[in-house]
Short mmCIF file of C-alpha atoms in Angstrom, two decimals:
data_model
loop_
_atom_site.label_atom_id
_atom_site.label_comp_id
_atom_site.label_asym_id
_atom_site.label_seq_id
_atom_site.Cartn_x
_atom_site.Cartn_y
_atom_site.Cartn_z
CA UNK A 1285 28.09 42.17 0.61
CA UNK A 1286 27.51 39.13 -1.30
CA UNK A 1287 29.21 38.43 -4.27
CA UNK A 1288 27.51 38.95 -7.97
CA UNK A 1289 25.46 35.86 -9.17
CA UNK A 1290 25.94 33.66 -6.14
CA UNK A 1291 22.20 33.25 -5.22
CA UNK A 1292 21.43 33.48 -8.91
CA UNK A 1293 20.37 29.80 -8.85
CA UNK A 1294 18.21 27.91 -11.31
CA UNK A 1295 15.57 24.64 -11.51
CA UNK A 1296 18.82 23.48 -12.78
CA UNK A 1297 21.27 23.48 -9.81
CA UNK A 1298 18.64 22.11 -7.76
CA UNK A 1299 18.58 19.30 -9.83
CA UNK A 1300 15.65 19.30 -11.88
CA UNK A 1301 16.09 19.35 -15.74
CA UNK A 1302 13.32 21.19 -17.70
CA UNK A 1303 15.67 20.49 -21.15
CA UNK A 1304 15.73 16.59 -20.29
CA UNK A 1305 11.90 16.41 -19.74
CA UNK A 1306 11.18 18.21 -22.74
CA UNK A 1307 13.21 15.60 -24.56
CA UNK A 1308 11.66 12.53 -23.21
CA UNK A 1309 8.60 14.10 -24.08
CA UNK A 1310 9.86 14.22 -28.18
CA UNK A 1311 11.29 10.55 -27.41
CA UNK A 1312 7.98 8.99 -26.57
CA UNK A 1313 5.85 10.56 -28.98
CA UNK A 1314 6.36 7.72 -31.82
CA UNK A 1315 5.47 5.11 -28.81
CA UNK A 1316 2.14 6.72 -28.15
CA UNK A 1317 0.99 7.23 -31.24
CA UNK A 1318 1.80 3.84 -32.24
CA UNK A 1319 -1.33 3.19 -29.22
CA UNK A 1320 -3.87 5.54 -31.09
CA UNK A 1321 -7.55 3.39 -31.34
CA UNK A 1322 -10.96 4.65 -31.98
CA UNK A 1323 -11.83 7.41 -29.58
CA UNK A 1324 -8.07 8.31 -29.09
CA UNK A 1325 -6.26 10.19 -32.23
CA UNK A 1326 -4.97 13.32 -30.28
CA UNK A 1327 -1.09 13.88 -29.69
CA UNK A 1328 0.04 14.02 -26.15
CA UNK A 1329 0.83 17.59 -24.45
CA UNK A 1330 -2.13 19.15 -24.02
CA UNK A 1331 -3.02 19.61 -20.23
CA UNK A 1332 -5.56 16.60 -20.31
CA UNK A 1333 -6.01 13.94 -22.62
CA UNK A 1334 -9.57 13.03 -24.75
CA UNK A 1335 -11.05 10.18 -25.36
CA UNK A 1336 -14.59 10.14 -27.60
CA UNK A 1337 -16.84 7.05 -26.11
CA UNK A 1338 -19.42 7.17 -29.38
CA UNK A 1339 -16.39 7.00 -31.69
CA UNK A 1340 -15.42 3.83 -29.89
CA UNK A 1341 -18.72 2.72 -30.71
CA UNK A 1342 -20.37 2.54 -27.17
CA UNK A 1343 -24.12 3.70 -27.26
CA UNK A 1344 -24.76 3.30 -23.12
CA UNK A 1345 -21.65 2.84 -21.80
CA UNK A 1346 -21.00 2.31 -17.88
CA UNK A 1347 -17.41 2.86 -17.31
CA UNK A 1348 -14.50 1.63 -15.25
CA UNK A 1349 -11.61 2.42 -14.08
CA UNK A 1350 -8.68 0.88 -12.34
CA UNK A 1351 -5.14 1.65 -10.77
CA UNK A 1352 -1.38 -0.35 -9.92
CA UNK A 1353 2.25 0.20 -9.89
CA UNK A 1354 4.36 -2.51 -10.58
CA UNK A 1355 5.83 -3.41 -7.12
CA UNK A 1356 9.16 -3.86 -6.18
CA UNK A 1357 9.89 -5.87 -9.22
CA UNK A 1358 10.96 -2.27 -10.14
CA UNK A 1359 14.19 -3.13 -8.26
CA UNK A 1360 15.19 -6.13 -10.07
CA UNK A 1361 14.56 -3.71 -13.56
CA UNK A 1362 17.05 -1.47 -11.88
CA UNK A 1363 19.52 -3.59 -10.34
CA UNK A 1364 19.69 -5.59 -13.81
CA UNK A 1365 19.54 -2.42 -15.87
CA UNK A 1366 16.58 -3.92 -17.64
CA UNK A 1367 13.85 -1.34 -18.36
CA UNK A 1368 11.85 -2.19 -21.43
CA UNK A 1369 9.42 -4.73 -20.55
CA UNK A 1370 7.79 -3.28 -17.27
CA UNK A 1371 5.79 -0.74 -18.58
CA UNK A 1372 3.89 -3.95 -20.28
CA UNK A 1373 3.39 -4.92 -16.67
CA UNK A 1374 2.04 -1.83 -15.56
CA UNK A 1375 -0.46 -1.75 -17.72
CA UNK A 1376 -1.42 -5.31 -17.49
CA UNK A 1377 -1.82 -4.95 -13.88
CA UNK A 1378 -4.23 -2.67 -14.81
CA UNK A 1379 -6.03 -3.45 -17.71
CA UNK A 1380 -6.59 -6.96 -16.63
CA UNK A 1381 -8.54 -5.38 -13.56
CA UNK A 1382 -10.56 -3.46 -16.33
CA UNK A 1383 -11.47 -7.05 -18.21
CA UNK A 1384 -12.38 -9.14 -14.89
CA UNK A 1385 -15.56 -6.60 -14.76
CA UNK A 1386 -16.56 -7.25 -18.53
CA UNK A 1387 -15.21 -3.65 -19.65
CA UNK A 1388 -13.03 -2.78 -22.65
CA UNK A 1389 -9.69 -0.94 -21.80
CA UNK A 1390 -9.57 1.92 -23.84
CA UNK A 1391 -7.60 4.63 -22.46
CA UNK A 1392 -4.27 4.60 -20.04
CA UNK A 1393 -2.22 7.40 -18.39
CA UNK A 1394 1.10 7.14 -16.70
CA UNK A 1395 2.78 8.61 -13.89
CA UNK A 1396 6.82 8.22 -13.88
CA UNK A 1397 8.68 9.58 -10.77
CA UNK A 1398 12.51 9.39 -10.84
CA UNK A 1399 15.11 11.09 -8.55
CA UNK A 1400 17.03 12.25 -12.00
CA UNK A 1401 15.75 11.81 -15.32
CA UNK A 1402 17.52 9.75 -18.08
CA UNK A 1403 15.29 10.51 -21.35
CA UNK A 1404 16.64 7.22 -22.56
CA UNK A 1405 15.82 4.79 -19.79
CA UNK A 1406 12.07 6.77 -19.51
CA UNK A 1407 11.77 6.67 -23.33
CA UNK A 1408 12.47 2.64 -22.90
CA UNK A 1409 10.03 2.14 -20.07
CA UNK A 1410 7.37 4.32 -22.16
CA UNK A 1411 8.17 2.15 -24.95
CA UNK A 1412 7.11 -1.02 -22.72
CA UNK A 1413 3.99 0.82 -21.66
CA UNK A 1414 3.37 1.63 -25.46
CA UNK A 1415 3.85 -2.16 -26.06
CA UNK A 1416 1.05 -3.39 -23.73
CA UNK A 1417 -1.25 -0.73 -24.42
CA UNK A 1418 -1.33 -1.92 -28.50
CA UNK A 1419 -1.47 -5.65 -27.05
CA UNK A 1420 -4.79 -4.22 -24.42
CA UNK A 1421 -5.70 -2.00 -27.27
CA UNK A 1422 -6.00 0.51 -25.28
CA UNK A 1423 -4.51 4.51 -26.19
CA UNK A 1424 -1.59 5.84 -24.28
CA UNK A 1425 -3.70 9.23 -24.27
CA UNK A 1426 -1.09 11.17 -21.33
CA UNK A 1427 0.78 10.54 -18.63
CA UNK A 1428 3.47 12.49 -15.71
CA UNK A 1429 7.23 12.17 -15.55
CA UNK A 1430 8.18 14.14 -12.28
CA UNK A 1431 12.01 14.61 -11.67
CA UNK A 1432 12.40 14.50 -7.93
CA UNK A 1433 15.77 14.73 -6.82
CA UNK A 1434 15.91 13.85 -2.98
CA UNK A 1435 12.92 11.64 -3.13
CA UNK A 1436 14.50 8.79 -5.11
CA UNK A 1437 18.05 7.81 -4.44
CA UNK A 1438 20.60 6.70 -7.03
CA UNK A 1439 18.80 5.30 -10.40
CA UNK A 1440 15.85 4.36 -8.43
CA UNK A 1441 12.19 5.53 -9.93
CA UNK A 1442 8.41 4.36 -9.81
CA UNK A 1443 5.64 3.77 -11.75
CA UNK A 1444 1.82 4.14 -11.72
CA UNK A 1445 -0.61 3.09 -14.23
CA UNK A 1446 -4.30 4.48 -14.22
CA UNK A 1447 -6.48 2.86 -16.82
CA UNK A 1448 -10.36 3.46 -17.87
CA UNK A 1449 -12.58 1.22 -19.57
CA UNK A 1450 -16.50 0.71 -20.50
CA UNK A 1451 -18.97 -2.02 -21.01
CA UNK A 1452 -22.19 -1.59 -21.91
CA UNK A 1453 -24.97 -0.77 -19.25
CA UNK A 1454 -26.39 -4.11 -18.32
CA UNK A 1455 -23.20 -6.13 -19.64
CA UNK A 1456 -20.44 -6.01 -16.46
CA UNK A 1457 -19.09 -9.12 -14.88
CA UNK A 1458 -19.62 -10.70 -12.30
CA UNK A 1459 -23.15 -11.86 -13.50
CA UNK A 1460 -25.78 -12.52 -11.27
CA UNK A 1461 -26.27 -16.37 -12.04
CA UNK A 1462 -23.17 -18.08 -10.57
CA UNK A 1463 -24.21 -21.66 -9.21
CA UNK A 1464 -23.74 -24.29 -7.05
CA UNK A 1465 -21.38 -27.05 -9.61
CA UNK A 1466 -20.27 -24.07 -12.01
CA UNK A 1467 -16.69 -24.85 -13.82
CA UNK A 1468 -13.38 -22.88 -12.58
CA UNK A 1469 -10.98 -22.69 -15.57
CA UNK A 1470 -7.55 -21.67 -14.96
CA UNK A 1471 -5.40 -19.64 -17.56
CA UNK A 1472 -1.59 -19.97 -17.10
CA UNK A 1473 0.04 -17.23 -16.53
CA UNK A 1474 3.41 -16.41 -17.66
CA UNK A 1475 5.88 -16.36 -14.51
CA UNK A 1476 5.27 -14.26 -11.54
CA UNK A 1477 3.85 -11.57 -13.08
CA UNK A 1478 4.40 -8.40 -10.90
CA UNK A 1479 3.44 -9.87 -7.12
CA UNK A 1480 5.51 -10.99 -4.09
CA UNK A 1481 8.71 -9.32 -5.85
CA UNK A 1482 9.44 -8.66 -1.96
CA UNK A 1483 9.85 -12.05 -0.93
CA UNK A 1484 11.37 -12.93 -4.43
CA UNK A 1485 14.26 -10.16 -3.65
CA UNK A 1486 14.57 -11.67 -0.42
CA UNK A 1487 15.15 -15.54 -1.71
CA UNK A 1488 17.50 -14.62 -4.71
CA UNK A 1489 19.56 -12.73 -2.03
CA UNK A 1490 19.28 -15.75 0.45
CA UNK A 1491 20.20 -18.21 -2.47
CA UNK A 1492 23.84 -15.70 -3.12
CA UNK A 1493 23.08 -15.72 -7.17
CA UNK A 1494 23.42 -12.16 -9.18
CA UNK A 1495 21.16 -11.01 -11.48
CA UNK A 1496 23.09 -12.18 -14.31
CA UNK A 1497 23.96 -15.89 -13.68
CA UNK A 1498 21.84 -18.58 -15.34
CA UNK A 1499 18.58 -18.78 -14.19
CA UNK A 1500 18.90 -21.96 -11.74
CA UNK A 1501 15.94 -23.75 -12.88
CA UNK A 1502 15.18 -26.18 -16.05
CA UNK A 1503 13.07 -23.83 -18.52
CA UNK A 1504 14.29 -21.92 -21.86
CA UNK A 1505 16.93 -22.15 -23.76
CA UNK A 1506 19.75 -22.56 -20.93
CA UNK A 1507 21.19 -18.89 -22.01
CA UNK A 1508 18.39 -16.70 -19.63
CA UNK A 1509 19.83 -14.96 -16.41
CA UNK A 1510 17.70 -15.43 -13.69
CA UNK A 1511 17.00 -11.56 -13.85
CA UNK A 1512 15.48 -12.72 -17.84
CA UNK A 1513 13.15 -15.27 -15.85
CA UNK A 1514 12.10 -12.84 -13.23
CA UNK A 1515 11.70 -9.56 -15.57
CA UNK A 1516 9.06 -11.76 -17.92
CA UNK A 1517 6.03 -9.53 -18.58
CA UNK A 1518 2.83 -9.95 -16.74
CA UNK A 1519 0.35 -11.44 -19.44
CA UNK A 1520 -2.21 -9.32 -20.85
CA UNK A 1521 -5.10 -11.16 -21.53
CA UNK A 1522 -8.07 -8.56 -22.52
CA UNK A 1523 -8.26 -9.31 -26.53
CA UNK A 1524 -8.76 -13.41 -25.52
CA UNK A 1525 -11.19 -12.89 -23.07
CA UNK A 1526 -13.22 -9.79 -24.54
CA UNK A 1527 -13.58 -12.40 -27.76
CA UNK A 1528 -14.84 -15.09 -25.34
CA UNK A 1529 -17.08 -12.91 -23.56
CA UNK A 1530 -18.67 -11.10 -26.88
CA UNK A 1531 -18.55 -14.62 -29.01
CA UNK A 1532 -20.23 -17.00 -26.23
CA UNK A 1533 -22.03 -14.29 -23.73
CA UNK A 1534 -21.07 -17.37 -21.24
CA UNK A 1535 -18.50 -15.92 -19.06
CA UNK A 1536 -20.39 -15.59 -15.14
CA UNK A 1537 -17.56 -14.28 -13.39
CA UNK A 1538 -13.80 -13.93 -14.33
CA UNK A 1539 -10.49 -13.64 -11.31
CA UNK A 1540 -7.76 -11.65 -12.05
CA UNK A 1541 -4.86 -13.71 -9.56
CA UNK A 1542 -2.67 -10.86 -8.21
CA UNK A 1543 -1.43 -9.87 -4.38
CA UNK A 1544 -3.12 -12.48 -1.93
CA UNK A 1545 -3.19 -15.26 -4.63
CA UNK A 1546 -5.97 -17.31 -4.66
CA UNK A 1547 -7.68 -17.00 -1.50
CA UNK A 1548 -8.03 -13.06 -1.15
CA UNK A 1549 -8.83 -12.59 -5.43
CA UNK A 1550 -11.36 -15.61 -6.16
CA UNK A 1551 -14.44 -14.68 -3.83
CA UNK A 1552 -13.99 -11.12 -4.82
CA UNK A 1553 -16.52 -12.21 -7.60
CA UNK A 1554 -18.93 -14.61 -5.95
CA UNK A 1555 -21.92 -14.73 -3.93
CA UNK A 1556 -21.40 -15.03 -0.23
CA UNK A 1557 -23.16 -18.75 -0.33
CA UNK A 1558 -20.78 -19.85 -2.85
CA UNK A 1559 -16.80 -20.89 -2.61
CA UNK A 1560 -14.55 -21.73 -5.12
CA UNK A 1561 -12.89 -25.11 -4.70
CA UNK A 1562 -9.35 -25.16 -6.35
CA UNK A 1563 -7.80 -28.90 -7.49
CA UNK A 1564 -4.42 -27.75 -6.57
CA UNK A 1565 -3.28 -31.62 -8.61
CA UNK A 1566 -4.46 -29.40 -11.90
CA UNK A 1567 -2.06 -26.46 -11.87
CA UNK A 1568 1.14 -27.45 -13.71
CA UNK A 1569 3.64 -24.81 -12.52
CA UNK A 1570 6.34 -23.13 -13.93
CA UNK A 1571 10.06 -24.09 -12.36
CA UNK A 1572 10.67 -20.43 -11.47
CA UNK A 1573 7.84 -21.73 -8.45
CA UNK A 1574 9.33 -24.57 -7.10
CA UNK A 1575 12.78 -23.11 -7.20
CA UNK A 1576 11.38 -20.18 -4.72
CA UNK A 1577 9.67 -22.19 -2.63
CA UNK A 1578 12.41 -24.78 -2.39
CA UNK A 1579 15.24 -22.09 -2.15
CA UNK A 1580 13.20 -19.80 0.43
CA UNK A 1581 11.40 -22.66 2.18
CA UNK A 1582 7.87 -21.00 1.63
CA UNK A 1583 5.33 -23.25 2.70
CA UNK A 1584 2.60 -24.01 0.26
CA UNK A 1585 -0.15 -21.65 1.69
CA UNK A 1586 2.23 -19.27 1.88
CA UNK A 1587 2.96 -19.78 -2.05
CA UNK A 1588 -0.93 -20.18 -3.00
CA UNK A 1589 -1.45 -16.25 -0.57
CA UNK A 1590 1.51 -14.41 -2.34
CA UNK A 1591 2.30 -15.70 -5.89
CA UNK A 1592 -0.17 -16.87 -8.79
CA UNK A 1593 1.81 -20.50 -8.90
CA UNK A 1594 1.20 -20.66 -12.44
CA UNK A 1595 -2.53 -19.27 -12.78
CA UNK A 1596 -3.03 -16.11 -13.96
CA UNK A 1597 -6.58 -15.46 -13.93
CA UNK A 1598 -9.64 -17.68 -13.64
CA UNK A 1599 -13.00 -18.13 -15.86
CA UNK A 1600 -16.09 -19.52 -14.41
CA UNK A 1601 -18.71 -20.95 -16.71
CA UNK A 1602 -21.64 -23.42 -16.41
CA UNK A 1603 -20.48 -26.85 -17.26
CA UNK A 1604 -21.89 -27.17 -20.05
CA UNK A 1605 -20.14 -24.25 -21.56
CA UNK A 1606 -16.66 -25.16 -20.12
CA UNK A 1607 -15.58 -26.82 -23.89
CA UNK A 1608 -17.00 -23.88 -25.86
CA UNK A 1609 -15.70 -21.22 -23.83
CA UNK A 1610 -12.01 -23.18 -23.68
CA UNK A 1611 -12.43 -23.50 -27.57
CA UNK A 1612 -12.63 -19.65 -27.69
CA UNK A 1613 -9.70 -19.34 -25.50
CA UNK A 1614 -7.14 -21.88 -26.90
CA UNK A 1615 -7.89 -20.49 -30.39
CA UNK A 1616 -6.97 -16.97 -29.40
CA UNK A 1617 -3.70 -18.74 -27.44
CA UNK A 1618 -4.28 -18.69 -23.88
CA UNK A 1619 -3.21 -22.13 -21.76
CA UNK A 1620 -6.34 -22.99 -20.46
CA UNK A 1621 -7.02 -26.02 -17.74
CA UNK A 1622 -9.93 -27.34 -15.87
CA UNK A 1623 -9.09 -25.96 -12.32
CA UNK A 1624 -12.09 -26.39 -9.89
CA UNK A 1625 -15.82 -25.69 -9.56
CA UNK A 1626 -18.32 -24.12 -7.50
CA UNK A 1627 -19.05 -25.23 -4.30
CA UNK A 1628 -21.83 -24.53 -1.41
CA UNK A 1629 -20.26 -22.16 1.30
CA UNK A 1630 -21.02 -22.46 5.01
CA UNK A 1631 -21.50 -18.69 6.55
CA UNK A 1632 -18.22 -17.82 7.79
CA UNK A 1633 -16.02 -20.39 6.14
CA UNK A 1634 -13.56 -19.69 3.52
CA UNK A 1635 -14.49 -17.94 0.02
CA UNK A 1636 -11.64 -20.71 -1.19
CA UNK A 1637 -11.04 -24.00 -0.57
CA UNK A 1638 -8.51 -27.10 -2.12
CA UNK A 1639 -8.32 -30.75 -3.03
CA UNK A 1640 -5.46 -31.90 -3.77
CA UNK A 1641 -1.46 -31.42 -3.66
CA UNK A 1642 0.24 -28.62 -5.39
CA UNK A 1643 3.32 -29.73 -7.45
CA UNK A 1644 6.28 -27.60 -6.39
#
C-alpha cells in the first residue's frame, strides 16, 4: 500500500515554476510599455497581441515579417553573466531584416526558453529587448517564456525574436532600377554583431584568455573585458535609414551583412546580370577583427564569409545621389563610407566580387 501523499506531486517538483513566471510577467510589464507606438497601446497578457495598421497611419500597407535568435553569442552572455544587452540584438537581427525591404518595424514578439527560470535574469534580457524595440520603434506587443527543465542544462536559455513590419504597396526595396556603375555605401557596424559567435568561442578558447581579462586589442578606454568587446549590441539602424529612404526616395536596394558576410547577403538584392564589387582597401575595421583573425589564423575569405569585418549593412544609390543620401545618413549618425559599385555580371560568376586588400 503506498504511503499517503507520495504520488501527490505538483508542476512544482517537476521543476516548472508557475509562481516565478507569473512574476517575470509583473517584472517586464514597465519594459513593454515603455515600447508602446501608434497601433500598439494594449498591456501584455491577453492570449494574442493587437496591433491597429490605420492608427499607424498606413492607408495600403503590404506587410513583412521576419525571424532570428541571437546565436551562440548567448553563451558568452552566460558564461560572463552578462544579460542586458542581447535582447537589443535580437531584435536588431530582426528588425534590420524588416528595413532592408523598405518596411517599418512596428510590432515584435519574443520567445524565451530556459531550463529554470530566474525572473531577474529574464526581466534583464526583456529589458534589452525593450531597449531596442524603443531604438526600432517598434512595440513589444507579447512574447513566450517556457521553463523547460531537462531541455536546457545549468543557466543555459535561448532566444527568438519574430518581428512584423509594413511599407506601403508599391514602396518595398529592392527597386527595380539597379544599374550597371550604381554606388555601394558601407555603414560601420558596431563589432561583430551577433554572427560567427561559434568560431569566436572557439578562438578566445584557443587564445587561453577568460571572459573577464582586458580585452587584448587597442580600442576603448583600456578598462573593457574582452567579454565587454564581444557582448556590444548589434546596431539598429531602422530610424537612419527609414529617414533616408522617406527624405530622398533614392535608396535602390539596401544589404543587411549577417551569417555568410558579404558574399551570401549582397546579391540577395540584385538582378542576376549585376554583381557588387567590394574595395576591400575602404573598410576600416575594428581591432576586435584583426585580433580574431590573427589569434585564430582565419584566412581573409574566411573572415569576409563569416563576420561583417566592420560593415554592417550596405546602401546602393545612383552616383549622383551617393552625397545626398550620405548627408542623410551622417546627420542621423551612422559611419558611412564609399565601399564599391555596381558591376556587369557574367552568368554563373559570383553575385560579389573585390579589389583590393582588406586591413586586418
Amino acid at each position: 500500500m503506498s504511503e499517503p501523499g507520495k504520488n501527490g506531486l505538483t508542476y512544482s517538483d517537476a521543476g516548472v515554476d508557475i509562481d516565478a513566471g507569473n512574476l517575470l510577467v509583473e517584472k517586464i510589464k514597465p519594459h513593454v510599455r515603455s515600447t508602446r507606438r501608434p497601433g500598439a497601446d494594449g498591456e501584455i497578457g491577453g492570449f494574442g497581441g493587437l496591433f491597429d495598421l490605420k492608427a499607424a497611419g498606413f492607408k495600403d500597407p503590404v506587410l513583412v515579417a521576419a525571424n532570428d535568435g541571437v546565436g551562440t553569442k548567448l553563451k558568452i552572455a552566460i558564461d560572463a553573466n552578462k544579460h542586458d544587452t542581447v535582447g537589443i540584438d535580437l531584435v536588431a537581427m530582426c528588425v534590420n531584416d524588416l528595413v532592408v525591404q523598405g518596411a517599418e518595424p512596428l510590432f515584435f514578439l519574443d520567445y524565451f526558453a530556459t531550463g529554470k527560470l530566474d525572473p531577474d535574469q529574464g526581466a534583464s534580457i526583456v529589458g534589452g529587448i525593450a531597449a531596442g524595440c524603443r531604438e526600432a520603434g517598434c512595440a513589444l506587443i507579447g512574447g513566450e517564456t517556457a521553463e523547460m527543465p531537462g531541455m536546457y542544462a545549468g543557466g543555459d536559455y535561448d532566444l527568438a525574436g519574430f518581428a512584423v513590419g509594413a511599407a506601403e504597396r508599391g514602396q518595398l526595396l529592392p527597386a527595380g532600377d539597379i544599374a550597371e556603375g550604381d554606388v555601394i555605401l558601407g555603414l560601420a557596424s558596431s563589432g561583430v554583431h551577433s554572427n560567427g559567435y561559434s568560431l569566436v568561442r572557439k578562438i578566445v578558447s584557443l587564445s587561453g584568455l577568460a571572459w573577464d581579462a582586458p580585452a587584448p586589442f587597442g580600442e576603448g578606454t583600456g578598462s573593457e573585458t574582452l567579454a565587454d568587446v564581444l557582448m556590444t549590441p548589434t546596431r539598429i539602424y531602422v530610424k537612419p535609414l527609414l529617414k533616408a529612404i522617406r527624405e530622398t526616395g533614392k535608396l535602390k536596394a539596401l544589404a543587411h551583412i549577417t551569417g555568410g558576410g558579404f558574399p551570401e547577403n549582397i546579391p540577395r538584392v540584385l538582378p542576376k546580370h549585376l554583381a557588387a564589387e567590394i574595395d576591400l582597401s575602404a573598410i576600416k575595421a575594428p581591432a576586435v577583427f584583426s585580433w580574431l583573425a590573427k589569434t585564430g589564423g582565419v584566412a581573409a575569405n574566411e573572415m569576409l564569409r563569416t563576420f561583417n569585418c566592420g560593415v554592417g549593412m550596405i546602401v546602393v544609390v545612383a552616383a549622383e545621389d551617393a552625397e545626398q543620401v550620405t548627408s542623410v545618413l551622417t546627420a542621423e549618425g551612422e559611419t558611412v563610407f564609399a565601399l564599391g559599385r555596381m558591376v556587369a555580371r557574367e552568368e554563373g560568376a559570383a553575385g560579389t566580387v573585390y579589389k583590393g586588400t582588406l586591413a586586418l
